[in-house]
mmCIF file of C-alpha atoms and ligand atoms in Angstrom:
data_model
loop_
_atom_site.group_PDB
_atom_site.id
_atom_site.type_symbol
_atom_site.label_atom_id
_atom_site.label_comp_id
_atom_site.label_asym_id
_atom_site.label_seq_id
_atom_site.Cartn_x
_atom_site.Cartn_y
_atom_site.Cartn_z
ATOM 1 C CA MET A 266 -111.770 27.083 303.628
ATOM 2 C CA PRO A 267 -111.925 23.496 302.354
ATOM 3 C CA ARG A 268 -108.878 21.285 302.842
ATOM 4 C CA PRO A 269 -106.463 22.565 300.190
ATOM 5 C CA ILE A 270 -105.976 19.387 298.134
ATOM 6 C CA SER A 271 -107.486 19.225 294.641
ATOM 7 C CA ALA A 272 -107.128 17.418 291.354
ATOM 8 C CA VAL A 273 -107.248 19.192 288.021
ATOM 9 C CA ILE A 274 -108.243 17.538 284.761
ATOM 10 C CA HIS A 275 -106.617 19.187 281.745
ATOM 11 C CA THR A 276 -108.972 18.822 278.811
ATOM 12 C CA ALA A 277 -106.506 20.419 276.378
ATOM 13 C CA SER A 278 -104.064 17.615 277.261
ATOM 14 C CA LEU A 279 -106.714 14.979 276.579
ATOM 15 C CA SER A 280 -107.331 16.534 273.154
ATOM 16 C CA HIS A 281 -103.613 16.751 272.464
ATOM 17 C CA ASN A 282 -103.023 13.122 273.469
ATOM 18 C CA LEU A 283 -105.910 11.889 271.333
ATOM 19 C CA ALA A 284 -104.471 13.760 268.342
ATOM 20 C CA ARG A 285 -101.053 12.270 269.173
ATOM 21 C CA VAL A 286 -102.496 8.748 269.076
ATOM 22 C CA ARG A 287 -104.175 9.471 265.751
ATOM 23 C CA ARG A 288 -100.803 10.536 264.346
ATOM 24 C CA ALA A 289 -99.269 7.259 265.540
ATOM 25 C CA ALA A 290 -101.941 5.192 263.752
ATOM 26 C CA PRO A 291 -103.227 7.505 261.036
ATOM 27 C CA GLY A 292 -105.257 4.913 259.149
ATOM 28 C CA SER A 293 -107.124 3.542 262.149
ATOM 29 C CA LYS A 294 -110.294 4.462 263.961
ATOM 30 C CA VAL A 295 -109.762 5.177 267.656
ATOM 31 C CA TRP A 296 -111.594 3.765 270.635
ATOM 32 C CA ALA A 297 -111.078 6.089 273.586
ATOM 33 C CA VAL A 298 -110.794 3.632 276.473
ATOM 34 C CA VAL A 299 -112.645 5.176 279.418
ATOM 35 C CA LYS A 300 -112.977 2.206 281.772
ATOM 36 C CA ALA A 301 -112.536 2.809 285.508
ATOM 37 C CA ASN A 302 -114.262 6.191 285.213
ATOM 38 C CA ALA A 303 -111.829 7.300 282.506
ATOM 39 C CA TYR A 304 -108.829 6.086 284.509
ATOM 40 C CA GLY A 305 -109.926 8.201 287.459
ATOM 41 C CA HIS A 306 -110.413 11.380 285.411
ATOM 42 C CA GLY A 307 -114.206 11.112 285.357
ATOM 43 C CA ILE A 308 -116.139 10.108 282.251
ATOM 44 C CA ALA A 309 -118.243 13.255 282.265
ATOM 45 C CA ARG A 310 -115.149 15.454 282.656
ATOM 46 C CA ALA A 311 -113.216 13.701 279.891
ATOM 47 C CA TYR A 312 -116.165 13.433 277.533
ATOM 48 C CA GLY A 313 -115.930 16.885 275.944
ATOM 49 C CA ALA A 314 -112.347 16.279 274.806
ATOM 50 C CA LEU A 315 -112.599 12.564 274.012
ATOM 51 C CA ARG A 316 -115.801 12.794 271.978
ATOM 52 C CA ALA A 317 -113.438 13.493 269.064
ATOM 53 C CA ALA A 318 -112.671 9.740 269.162
ATOM 54 C CA ASP A 319 -114.559 7.295 266.939
ATOM 55 C CA GLY A 320 -115.976 5.364 269.870
ATOM 56 C CA PHE A 321 -115.714 4.738 273.601
ATOM 57 C CA ALA A 322 -114.590 1.440 275.103
ATOM 58 C CA LEU A 323 -115.262 0.440 278.711
ATOM 59 C CA LEU A 324 -116.381 -2.475 280.869
ATOM 60 C CA ASP A 325 -119.128 -1.266 283.099
ATOM 61 C CA LEU A 326 -122.702 -1.144 281.861
ATOM 62 C CA ALA A 327 -123.458 1.785 284.161
ATOM 63 C CA GLU A 328 -120.615 3.738 282.551
ATOM 64 C CA ALA A 329 -122.032 2.927 279.115
ATOM 65 C CA GLU A 330 -125.379 4.238 280.280
ATOM 66 C CA GLN A 331 -123.666 7.399 281.525
ATOM 67 C CA LEU A 332 -122.113 7.995 278.089
ATOM 68 C CA ARG A 333 -125.494 7.658 276.376
ATOM 69 C CA ALA A 334 -126.955 10.080 278.931
ATOM 70 C CA LEU A 335 -124.158 12.529 278.056
ATOM 71 C CA GLY A 336 -125.450 12.424 274.485
ATOM 72 C CA TRP A 337 -122.968 10.053 272.834
ATOM 73 C CA VAL A 338 -124.734 8.322 269.943
ATOM 74 C CA GLY A 339 -121.638 6.729 268.364
ATOM 75 C CA PRO A 340 -120.118 3.309 269.044
ATOM 76 C CA ILE A 341 -119.614 2.021 272.580
ATOM 77 C CA LEU A 342 -117.722 -1.243 273.100
ATOM 78 C CA LEU A 343 -117.957 -3.410 276.212
ATOM 79 C CA LEU A 344 -114.401 -4.721 276.507
ATOM 80 C CA GLU A 345 -115.363 -7.754 278.608
ATOM 81 C CA GLY A 346 -118.733 -8.222 276.944
ATOM 82 C CA CYS A 347 -121.782 -9.322 278.890
ATOM 83 C CA PHE A 348 -121.458 -10.685 282.415
ATOM 84 C CA ALA A 349 -124.843 -12.425 282.302
ATOM 85 C CA ALA A 350 -127.478 -13.267 279.680
ATOM 86 C CA GLU A 351 -129.768 -10.460 280.831
ATOM 87 C CA ASP A 352 -127.125 -7.856 279.882
ATOM 88 C CA LEU A 353 -127.980 -8.501 276.219
ATOM 89 C CA ALA A 354 -131.251 -6.603 276.608
ATOM 90 C CA LEU A 355 -129.334 -3.540 277.835
ATOM 91 C CA CYS A 356 -126.887 -3.888 274.932
ATOM 92 C CA GLU A 357 -129.853 -3.674 272.604
ATOM 93 C CA ARG A 358 -131.512 -0.792 274.383
ATOM 94 C CA LEU A 359 -128.288 1.268 274.467
ATOM 95 C CA ASN A 360 -126.933 -0.099 271.182
ATOM 96 C CA LEU A 361 -123.702 -1.383 272.748
ATOM 97 C CA TRP A 362 -121.188 -3.460 270.839
ATOM 98 C CA HIS A 363 -119.730 -6.216 272.955
ATOM 99 C CA VAL A 364 -116.800 -8.554 273.216
ATOM 100 C CA VAL A 365 -117.361 -12.305 273.078
ATOM 101 C CA HIS A 366 -114.516 -14.141 274.769
ATOM 102 C CA CYS A 367 -116.041 -17.421 275.960
ATOM 103 C CA ARG A 368 -118.499 -20.104 274.900
ATOM 104 C CA GLU A 369 -121.100 -19.041 277.484
ATOM 105 C CA GLN A 370 -121.396 -15.605 275.900
ATOM 106 C CA ILE A 371 -122.215 -17.284 272.575
ATOM 107 C CA ASP A 372 -124.788 -19.499 274.345
ATOM 108 C CA TRP A 373 -126.485 -16.401 275.792
ATOM 109 C CA LEU A 374 -126.684 -14.829 272.339
ATOM 110 C CA ALA A 375 -128.074 -18.040 270.854
ATOM 111 C CA MET A 376 -130.874 -18.104 273.460
ATOM 112 C CA HIS A 377 -131.570 -14.387 273.296
ATOM 113 C CA ARG A 378 -134.851 -13.248 271.766
ATOM 114 C CA GLY A 379 -134.202 -9.652 270.820
ATOM 115 C CA SER A 380 -135.031 -7.207 268.120
ATOM 116 C CA ARG A 381 -131.738 -6.310 266.512
ATOM 117 C CA ALA A 382 -128.516 -7.974 265.390
ATOM 118 C CA HIS A 383 -125.633 -7.534 267.811
ATOM 119 C CA ARG A 384 -122.279 -6.184 266.683
ATOM 120 C CA VAL A 385 -119.708 -8.369 268.426
ATOM 121 C CA PHE A 386 -115.930 -8.345 268.875
ATOM 122 C CA LEU A 387 -114.625 -11.908 269.026
ATOM 123 C CA LYS A 388 -111.569 -12.195 271.235
ATOM 124 C CA LEU A 389 -108.613 -14.320 270.307
ATOM 125 C CA ASN A 390 -106.155 -15.286 273.059
ATOM 126 C CA THR A 391 -102.691 -14.691 271.643
ATOM 127 C CA GLY A 392 -100.734 -15.520 274.802
ATOM 128 C CA MET A 393 -102.062 -13.211 277.489
ATOM 129 C CA ASN A 394 -104.064 -16.194 278.777
ATOM 130 C CA ARG A 395 -106.722 -14.187 280.522
ATOM 131 C CA VAL A 396 -109.709 -14.198 278.164
ATOM 132 C CA GLY A 397 -110.371 -15.260 274.593
ATOM 133 C CA PHE A 398 -110.500 -18.289 272.335
ATOM 134 C CA SER A 399 -107.309 -20.110 271.429
ATOM 135 C CA PRO A 400 -106.182 -19.782 267.807
ATOM 136 C CA GLU A 401 -107.296 -23.407 267.305
ATOM 137 C CA ALA A 402 -110.816 -22.833 268.681
ATOM 138 C CA TYR A 403 -111.287 -19.413 267.107
ATOM 139 C CA ALA A 404 -112.675 -20.316 263.672
ATOM 140 C CA ALA A 405 -115.301 -22.619 265.176
ATOM 141 C CA ALA A 406 -116.433 -19.862 267.563
ATOM 142 C CA TRP A 407 -116.588 -17.436 264.642
ATOM 143 C CA GLU A 408 -118.637 -19.881 262.549
ATOM 144 C CA ARG A 409 -121.063 -20.525 265.371
ATOM 145 C CA LEU A 410 -121.534 -16.773 265.921
ATOM 146 C CA SER A 411 -121.908 -16.044 262.215
ATOM 147 C CA ALA A 412 -124.688 -18.596 261.906
ATOM 148 C CA LEU A 413 -126.764 -16.878 264.614
ATOM 149 C CA PRO A 414 -129.495 -14.517 263.464
ATOM 150 C CA GLN A 415 -128.881 -12.570 266.710
ATOM 151 C CA VAL A 416 -125.418 -11.597 265.466
ATOM 152 C CA GLY A 417 -124.504 -9.043 262.817
ATOM 153 C CA GLU A 418 -121.006 -7.882 261.997
ATOM 154 C CA ILE A 419 -118.112 -9.638 263.781
ATOM 155 C CA THR A 420 -114.794 -7.865 264.443
ATOM 156 C CA HIS A 421 -111.626 -9.798 265.248
ATOM 157 C CA MET A 422 -109.872 -8.737 268.438
ATOM 158 C CA THR A 423 -106.869 -9.565 270.569
ATOM 159 C CA HIS A 424 -104.868 -7.937 273.361
ATOM 160 C CA PHE A 425 -101.064 -7.993 273.552
ATOM 161 C CA ALA A 426 -99.191 -9.146 276.636
ATOM 162 C CA CYS A 427 -95.851 -7.531 275.735
ATOM 163 C CA ALA A 428 -96.680 -4.665 273.402
ATOM 164 C CA ASP A 429 -94.119 -2.326 274.954
ATOM 165 C CA GLU A 430 -91.135 -4.420 273.877
ATOM 166 C CA THR A 431 -89.401 -4.237 270.542
ATOM 167 C CA GLY A 432 -90.466 -7.397 268.772
ATOM 168 C CA GLY A 433 -92.864 -8.053 271.674
ATOM 169 C CA VAL A 434 -95.890 -8.355 269.408
ATOM 170 C CA ASP A 435 -94.358 -10.586 266.725
ATOM 171 C CA GLU A 436 -95.379 -13.938 268.161
ATOM 172 C CA ALA A 437 -98.841 -12.713 269.198
ATOM 173 C CA LEU A 438 -99.404 -11.111 265.802
ATOM 174 C CA ALA A 439 -98.515 -14.389 264.085
ATOM 175 C CA ARG A 440 -100.954 -16.293 266.323
ATOM 176 C CA PHE A 441 -103.672 -13.738 265.668
ATOM 177 C CA GLU A 442 -103.244 -13.900 261.921
ATOM 178 C CA ARG A 443 -103.144 -17.694 262.023
ATOM 179 C CA GLY A 444 -106.338 -17.794 264.105
ATOM 180 C CA VAL A 445 -108.232 -15.254 262.007
ATOM 181 C CA ALA A 446 -106.820 -16.637 258.738
ATOM 182 C CA ASP A 447 -109.114 -15.635 255.885
ATOM 183 C CA LEU A 448 -112.210 -14.840 257.931
ATOM 184 C CA GLY A 449 -113.517 -11.467 256.780
ATOM 185 C CA GLY A 450 -114.227 -8.513 259.043
ATOM 186 C CA GLU A 451 -112.541 -5.625 260.822
ATOM 187 C CA ARG A 452 -109.662 -6.131 263.257
ATOM 188 C CA THR A 453 -108.506 -4.487 266.484
ATOM 189 C CA LEU A 454 -105.331 -5.343 268.372
ATOM 190 C CA ALA A 455 -103.496 -2.347 269.780
ATOM 191 C CA ASN A 456 -103.568 -0.779 273.251
ATOM 192 C CA SER A 457 -101.503 2.352 274.007
ATOM 193 C CA ALA A 458 -98.157 0.555 274.119
ATOM 194 C CA ALA A 459 -98.812 -1.179 270.809
ATOM 195 C CA VAL A 460 -99.951 2.071 269.168
ATOM 196 C CA LEU A 461 -96.960 4.060 270.397
ATOM 197 C CA VAL A 462 -94.324 1.408 269.711
ATOM 198 C CA HIS A 463 -95.774 -0.448 266.713
ATOM 199 C CA GLY A 464 -98.480 1.880 265.335
ATOM 200 C CA ALA A 465 -96.592 2.356 262.080
ATOM 201 C CA ASN A 466 -97.196 -1.329 261.322
ATOM 202 C CA PRO A 467 -100.634 -1.436 259.683
ATOM 203 C CA ARG A 468 -101.100 -5.078 260.763
ATOM 204 C CA VAL A 469 -100.897 -3.889 264.403
ATOM 205 C CA ALA A 470 -102.804 -0.626 263.970
ATOM 206 C CA ALA A 471 -105.465 -2.423 261.860
ATOM 207 C CA ASP A 472 -109.003 -0.992 261.708
ATOM 208 C CA TRP A 473 -109.360 0.201 265.299
ATOM 209 C CA VAL A 474 -106.810 1.038 267.992
ATOM 210 C CA ARG A 475 -107.727 1.006 271.692
ATOM 211 C CA PRO A 476 -105.602 3.523 273.598
ATOM 212 C CA GLY A 477 -106.275 4.172 277.261
ATOM 213 C CA ILE A 478 -103.290 5.346 279.271
ATOM 214 C CA ALA A 479 -101.789 7.368 276.396
ATOM 215 C CA LEU A 480 -104.897 9.566 276.343
ATOM 216 C CA TYR A 481 -104.278 10.422 279.971
ATOM 217 C CA GLY A 482 -100.641 11.339 279.364
ATOM 218 C CA SER A 483 -98.797 8.593 281.173
ATOM 219 C CA SER A 484 -96.383 6.031 279.806
ATOM 220 C CA PRO A 485 -97.768 2.510 279.291
ATOM 221 C CA THR A 486 -94.626 0.979 280.742
ATOM 222 C CA GLY A 487 -93.607 3.567 283.282
ATOM 223 C CA LEU A 488 -90.086 3.033 281.979
ATOM 224 C CA ALA A 489 -87.957 5.309 279.864
ATOM 225 C CA PRO A 490 -88.717 6.508 277.265
ATOM 226 C CA GLY A 491 -91.451 8.191 279.243
ATOM 227 C CA ALA A 492 -94.585 10.147 278.482
ATOM 228 C CA ALA A 493 -92.680 13.231 277.339
ATOM 229 C CA HIS A 494 -90.704 11.156 274.830
ATOM 230 C CA TRP A 495 -94.021 10.026 273.346
ATOM 231 C CA GLU A 496 -95.157 13.677 273.292
ATOM 232 C CA LEU A 497 -97.949 12.992 275.735
ATOM 233 C CA GLN A 498 -99.164 15.673 278.136
ATOM 234 C CA PRO A 499 -100.371 15.036 281.690
ATOM 235 C CA ALA A 500 -104.159 15.117 281.860
ATOM 236 C CA MET A 501 -104.389 14.960 285.648
ATOM 237 C CA SER A 502 -102.647 17.079 288.263
ATOM 238 C CA LEU A 503 -102.812 16.472 291.981
ATOM 239 C CA ARG A 504 -102.120 19.648 293.928
ATOM 240 C CA SER A 505 -102.128 20.635 297.552
ATOM 241 C CA GLU A 506 -100.525 23.027 300.004
ATOM 242 C CA LEU A 507 -98.313 23.069 303.066
ATOM 243 C CA ILE A 508 -100.383 23.066 306.236
ATOM 244 C CA ASP A 509 -97.460 23.162 308.675
ATOM 245 C CA LEU A 510 -93.667 23.336 308.881
ATOM 246 C CA GLN A 511 -91.280 21.766 311.371
ATOM 247 C CA SER A 512 -87.635 22.377 312.172
ATOM 248 C CA ILE A 513 -85.991 19.223 313.423
ATOM 249 C CA ALA A 514 -82.535 18.572 314.843
ATOM 250 C CA ALA A 515 -80.085 16.002 313.561
ATOM 251 C CA GLY A 516 -81.112 12.564 314.805
ATOM 252 C CA GLU A 517 -84.830 13.395 315.018
ATOM 253 C CA SER A 518 -87.333 11.402 312.983
ATOM 254 C CA VAL A 519 -90.505 12.182 311.062
ATOM 255 C CA GLY A 520 -93.858 10.436 311.096
ATOM 256 C CA TYR A 521 -95.072 6.912 311.856
ATOM 257 C CA GLY A 522 -92.452 4.314 312.491
ATOM 258 C CA ALA A 523 -89.712 6.971 312.423
ATOM 259 C CA ARG A 524 -88.897 5.819 308.905
ATOM 260 C CA PHE A 525 -86.853 8.931 308.142
ATOM 261 C CA THR A 526 -84.233 10.318 310.479
ATOM 262 C CA ALA A 527 -82.557 13.677 309.806
ATOM 263 C CA ALA A 528 -78.789 13.516 309.347
ATOM 264 C CA ARG A 529 -78.533 17.240 310.028
ATOM 265 C CA PRO A 530 -80.906 19.983 311.179
ATOM 266 C CA MET A 531 -83.617 20.344 308.554
ATOM 267 C CA ARG A 532 -86.946 21.923 307.827
ATOM 268 C CA ILE A 533 -89.884 19.698 307.029
ATOM 269 C CA GLY A 534 -93.086 20.646 305.223
ATOM 270 C CA VAL A 535 -96.385 18.975 306.058
ATOM 271 C CA VAL A 536 -98.665 18.526 303.033
ATOM 272 C CA ALA A 537 -102.432 18.022 303.029
ATOM 273 C CA CYS A 538 -102.337 14.756 301.065
ATOM 274 C CA GLY A 539 -102.329 11.172 302.262
ATOM 275 C CA TYR A 540 -103.232 7.683 301.243
ATOM 276 C CA ALA A 541 -106.923 8.449 301.812
ATOM 277 C CA ASP A 542 -106.581 10.852 298.878
ATOM 278 C CA GLY A 543 -105.088 8.152 296.671
ATOM 279 C CA TYR A 544 -101.429 8.967 297.245
ATOM 280 C CA PRO A 545 -99.589 5.621 297.434
ATOM 281 C CA ARG A 546 -98.826 4.639 301.016
ATOM 282 C CA VAL A 547 -95.896 2.533 299.815
ATOM 283 C CA ALA A 548 -94.100 5.613 298.415
ATOM 284 C CA PRO A 549 -90.602 5.530 299.951
ATOM 285 C CA ASN A 550 -88.345 8.324 301.188
ATOM 286 C CA GLY A 551 -87.054 10.066 298.088
ATOM 287 C CA THR A 552 -90.300 10.023 296.094
ATOM 288 C CA PRO A 553 -90.378 13.300 294.105
ATOM 289 C CA VAL A 554 -92.658 16.148 295.204
ATOM 290 C CA VAL A 555 -92.640 19.777 294.020
ATOM 291 C CA VAL A 556 -92.975 22.655 296.539
ATOM 292 C CA ASP A 557 -93.332 26.203 295.200
ATOM 293 C CA GLY A 558 -91.973 25.014 291.856
ATOM 294 C CA VAL A 559 -88.882 23.331 293.351
ATOM 295 C CA ARG A 560 -88.413 19.587 293.124
ATOM 296 C CA THR A 561 -87.807 17.919 296.464
ATOM 297 C CA THR A 562 -88.640 14.602 298.104
ATOM 298 C CA LEU A 563 -90.968 12.800 300.425
ATOM 299 C CA VAL A 564 -89.449 11.998 303.817
ATOM 300 C CA GLY A 565 -91.190 9.723 306.295
ATOM 301 C CA ARG A 566 -94.123 7.396 305.922
ATOM 302 C CA VAL A 567 -97.263 8.475 304.064
ATOM 303 C CA SER A 568 -100.124 8.739 306.536
ATOM 304 C CA MET A 569 -103.845 8.859 305.884
ATOM 305 C CA ASP A 570 -104.159 12.627 305.519
ATOM 306 C CA MET A 571 -100.615 13.999 305.438
ATOM 307 C CA ILE A 572 -97.209 13.534 303.954
ATOM 308 C CA THR A 573 -93.967 15.169 305.034
ATOM 309 C CA VAL A 574 -91.411 16.595 302.624
ATOM 310 C CA ASP A 575 -87.857 17.908 302.792
ATOM 311 C CA LEU A 576 -87.914 21.722 302.481
ATOM 312 C CA GLU A 577 -84.136 22.177 302.318
ATOM 313 C CA PRO A 578 -83.953 22.145 298.482
ATOM 314 C CA VAL A 579 -86.701 24.782 298.406
ATOM 315 C CA PHE A 580 -84.817 27.108 300.775
ATOM 316 C CA ALA A 581 -81.600 26.376 298.848
ATOM 317 C CA ALA A 582 -83.288 27.565 295.648
ATOM 318 C CA GLY A 583 -84.147 30.861 297.325
ATOM 319 C CA GLY A 584 -87.730 29.905 298.125
ATOM 320 C CA GLN A 585 -89.649 30.916 301.258
ATOM 321 C CA PRO A 586 -91.963 27.987 301.902
ATOM 322 C CA MET A 587 -94.764 28.752 304.362
ATOM 323 C CA ILE A 588 -98.222 27.577 305.240
ATOM 324 C CA GLY A 589 -100.220 27.814 302.013
ATOM 325 C CA SER A 590 -97.216 27.207 299.746
ATOM 326 C CA SER A 591 -98.188 25.237 296.672
ATOM 327 C CA VAL A 592 -97.367 21.540 296.438
ATOM 328 C CA LEU A 593 -97.541 19.478 293.259
ATOM 329 C CA LEU A 594 -97.858 15.723 293.829
ATOM 330 C CA TRP A 595 -98.028 14.928 290.109
ATOM 331 C CA GLY A 596 -99.014 16.614 286.850
ATOM 332 C CA GLN A 597 -98.413 20.310 286.294
ATOM 333 C CA ASP A 598 -98.970 23.699 287.879
ATOM 334 C CA ALA A 599 -98.014 27.247 286.887
ATOM 335 C CA GLN A 600 -94.390 26.690 287.944
ATOM 336 C CA ALA A 601 -93.458 23.089 287.290
ATOM 337 C CA GLU A 602 -94.220 19.657 285.884
ATOM 338 C CA LEU A 603 -93.877 16.373 287.723
ATOM 339 C CA CYS A 604 -94.547 13.317 285.599
ATOM 340 C CA ILE A 605 -96.911 10.863 287.291
ATOM 341 C CA ASP A 606 -94.647 8.100 285.966
ATOM 342 C CA ASP A 607 -91.774 9.341 288.174
ATOM 343 C CA VAL A 608 -93.941 9.193 291.277
ATOM 344 C CA ALA A 609 -95.314 5.794 290.262
ATOM 345 C CA ALA A 610 -91.854 4.388 289.552
ATOM 346 C CA SER A 611 -90.700 5.473 292.979
ATOM 347 C CA ALA A 612 -93.695 3.718 294.540
ATOM 348 C CA GLY A 613 -93.083 0.580 292.468
ATOM 349 C CA THR A 614 -96.185 0.941 290.331
ATOM 350 C CA LEU A 615 -97.462 2.619 287.164
ATOM 351 C CA GLY A 616 -99.270 5.865 286.458
ATOM 352 C CA TYR A 617 -102.389 3.765 285.741
ATOM 353 C CA GLU A 618 -102.716 2.752 289.379
ATOM 354 C CA LEU A 619 -102.191 6.241 290.771
ATOM 355 C CA MET A 620 -104.752 7.913 288.531
ATOM 356 C CA CYS A 621 -107.344 5.188 289.055
ATOM 357 C CA ALA A 622 -106.858 5.445 292.826
ATOM 358 C CA LEU A 623 -107.665 9.167 293.071
ATOM 359 C CA ALA A 624 -110.037 9.172 296.027
ATOM 360 C CA ALA A 625 -113.609 10.396 295.937
ATOM 361 C CA ARG A 626 -112.897 12.899 298.715
ATOM 362 C CA VAL A 627 -110.522 14.902 296.492
ATOM 363 C CA PRO A 628 -112.356 17.809 294.821
ATOM 364 C CA VAL A 629 -111.810 17.819 291.057
ATOM 365 C CA ARG A 630 -111.683 20.845 288.772
ATOM 366 C CA VAL A 631 -111.674 20.849 284.993
ATOM 367 C CA GLU A 632 -109.380 23.251 283.198
HETATM 368 C C1 PLP B 1168 -107.687 -1.347 279.180
HETATM 369 C C2 PLP B 1168 -107.691 -1.903 277.825
HETATM 370 C C3 PLP B 1168 -107.081 -1.202 276.768
HETATM 371 C C4 PLP B 1168 -106.318 0.075 276.989
HETATM 372 O O1 PLP B 1168 -105.066 -0.235 277.540
HETATM 373 P P1 PLP B 1168 -103.951 0.908 277.755
HETATM 374 O O2 PLP B 1168 -102.755 0.146 278.162
HETATM 375 O O3 PLP B 1168 -104.459 1.778 278.849
HETATM 376 O O4 PLP B 1168 -103.823 1.616 276.478
HETATM 377 C C5 PLP B 1168 -107.180 -1.737 275.506
HETATM 378 N N1 PLP B 1168 -107.825 -2.895 275.273
HETATM 379 C C6 PLP B 1168 -108.412 -3.607 276.274
HETATM 380 C C7 PLP B 1168 -109.091 -4.886 275.955
HETATM 381 C C8 PLP B 1168 -108.358 -3.145 277.568
HETATM 382 O O5 PLP B 1168 -108.941 -3.841 278.545
#
């Protein structure tokens, strides 16, 4: 028998979450953001559900190629644009739309001798200060692009730094509208947080929204109100089983560094899941884990291939945990749900990082 850990991708949840995003921004077209191999879910696995989007947005040219090979003929947007001048040929061959965020990317277009006009998304920096033209430099970049025969339609784009806060987009929205002024063309501003919190504002929702994390059923902030409040369903479950049990006396410790010491006699379950599977090594004692449908906690340090959990709450609930008992690390199983955001919060991170870190050695099933 293979090692009992597995991940499950729930395509019905992906469909539900996409529909949920559409309800939040009913007048907008939706880019399904599938960078980082669809946030760890697998582009090919997510494709069937997410092809109901209006386009796919990602960073990696190989992932764009994969989508075309899957049969997607609609829009694909490269969120960071081209990384070198030679990428423009691939954009043409695969008909990829691409972001332009710096002068060099305009230079490459100007020197490019191709056969079709490129659809570009010009990025305005509204305070994130990673990529994009300042509001002052934006119109000149737009004019230079518009004058190029290599360039067709230009869409205006920005990315919010603080979209999850009430009022958090006001300043950025003002900068965006000042920078774009009366230049014509479509607009796209909103990631998941902006769609969920501010999607009712048509100036934020605009022509295209760009949800990623919401499609996968995790909260953009990791804070309350969580994924369930936004009516999002978990699209990934990480499941395993107990492979051993221990009874330890008061004063005995568990695992590397003896990080957890039992205050009283207790039974410990050993789970086939470790940091080499993508489970966060920094997860502290107390991180939630579900055994046979009962919520309990991690005790002791996460090791490469195993974690140890407190079985006392499971016995207290009338359970009979044994080797082969089911363990839910996050997501859902027949008996319970454990929001990935709760696990992430305990480990001091976000659901994004956990799902993207799912290791290649974990077998994945689609349901
Ligand atoms: C990743 C990304 C998104 C999606 O962000 P979420 O927070 O996952 O919704 C949107 N726009 C850009 C430019 C991105 O890089």
